[in-house]
Amino acid sequence: MAGIYIHIPFCKKLCHYCDFYHTIPASPDDVSGFTKAMLKEAELRTGYLPDEKIKTIYIGGGTPSLLSVRDLEYILDRLSSLYIIDSDPEITLELNPEDIDQDYLDDLKKSPVNRLSIGIQSWRDDDLKMMNRRHTASQAENALNRALNTGFTNISIDLIYGLPGMNTGIWEENLKKTFSFNIKHLSAYHLTIDPGTVFWKMKEKGLMTEISEEESTSEFALLAEKASLAGFVQYEISNFALDGYISIHNSNYWKQINYLGLGPSAHSFNGYSRQWNIADVGKYVNALNKGTVLFDIEELDNKKKFNEYIMTSLRTMWGINLEYIEQTFDKEGYDFVINISGKFREYGLMKLDKKTLVLTNQGKMISDNIISDFMMI
Ligand SMILES: C[S@@+](CC[C@H](N)C(=O)[O-])C[C@H]1O[C@@H](n2cnc3c(N)ncnc32)[C@H](O)[C@@H]1O
Ligand code: SF4
């Protein structure tokens, strides 16, 4: 069963850390022009996942909550007339706290959206200001409470840690507050400072210092510990869920399940190739008005498939499935994995659990280094 991702490329204000493709709309016409073009793309690409049932739809961005509920319903309705949607789909909407008023939530509750992912980022006003967020901590708290009281039972929140000025004490307070709410899922990302962002420029000018390696590791360890105490399973390095609330859509990315990505910069995967749409909403809309989708494509040879599988699976609790490795990459791939994993198993960074290789808690702390050793060049 496949998934559909929709990228809504608009934000009202740009956060200083964010490298996702986003732009500030000049007028409401930009949003309606985009929606029309995106639905045209959905229509043109029905053959991308032939006959596959769609189990998940994820509306992300950018800021999808800038769209009215009526528009969101229209998009979902149109998708269900173009694709075969499962009778019990997981439909997620990313929301920014400042967009969550009661009317919006009441309308949303009547729509097919059944999972919310709210971008809280931090419960501290100092952090929110530094990140150039549009909301305050108390707005975030009110928004989350409102969403819970409206009856949404599957709510996830996003947090960022490893921020300059943060320490384990502050992070612990943030986590304590997080787990005091009846949320079912948490995505907690370590800050990355990517080229082109305001944080990157600040770092270049010496106006921002990244936290130390040691501090990063302590904050990650604290996250894993507190999440586990609150009953959350760490099913991926940055993703935690209570029993029954693992995001099907997210997990499918890591399990090599096919998905179609609609909208500028959205990626798609069908087992043979990966493709990504042009990251420019103007060019995207113009091309679709003429009936074309602008994208780049990369065919996946065996080496690329292997590297992708390792990169995604090793970050999850399901780990590397050795039977899958042998079936897909023959004895050569199997021997390669066993050989490379040897030293990590010896140092207690990985463990062999039946027919799967998984990272231990210690291994998760240096997952990027371990993964890079497995890459076939
Ligand atoms: C694509 S963003 C969109 C979410 C939504 N627009 C919002 O801002 O709340 C998804 C999440 O990625 C995380 N994120 C984005 N850039 C990041 C960065 N440079 N470092 C760490 N986390 C980041 C944030 O937690 C964010 O909520
Ligand atoms: S974090 Fe969200 S609101 Fe901020 S710029 Fe990125 S997509 Fe937009």
Short mmCIF file of C-alpha atoms in Angstrom, two decimals, residues 13 33 47 60 68 73 89 116 130 133 136 140 143 152 157 179 210 214 221 250 256 263 272 276 326:
data_model
loop_
_atom_site.label_atom_id
_atom_site.label_comp_id
_atom_site.label_asym_id
_atom_site.label_seq_id
_atom_site.Cartn_x
_atom_site.Cartn_y
_atom_site.Cartn_z
CA LYS A 13 7.32 34.17 7.86
CA GLY A 33 -3.07 29.05 -8.47
CA GLY A 47 -0.10 6.17 -13.65
CA GLY A 60 3.15 18.94 4.73
CA SER A 68 -8.71 26.77 4.45
CA GLU A 73 -11.37 18.94 1.80
CA PRO A 89 -6.46 5.79 5.57
CA LEU A 116 -2.27 16.28 13.31
CA MET A 130 15.73 33.07 18.17
CA ARG A 133 8.80 31.47 14.86
CA THR A 136 4.80 32.20 21.49
CA ALA A 140 1.54 26.80 21.31
CA ALA A 143 -3.25 25.45 20.35
CA PHE A 152 -8.27 14.75 17.86
CA ILE A 157 4.29 17.47 17.94
CA PHE A 179 5.02 14.53 28.04
CA GLU A 210 26.89 25.39 17.67
CA GLU A 214 29.24 16.27 24.16
CA ALA A 221 20.40 10.53 25.51
CA ASN A 250 6.78 8.04 8.00
CA GLN A 256 11.01 1.42 0.88
CA GLY A 263 3.89 20.00 -5.29
CA TYR A 272 13.04 1.74 -9.47
CA TRP A 276 11.82 15.29 -7.32
CA GLU A 326 20.46 -11.63 0.79
#
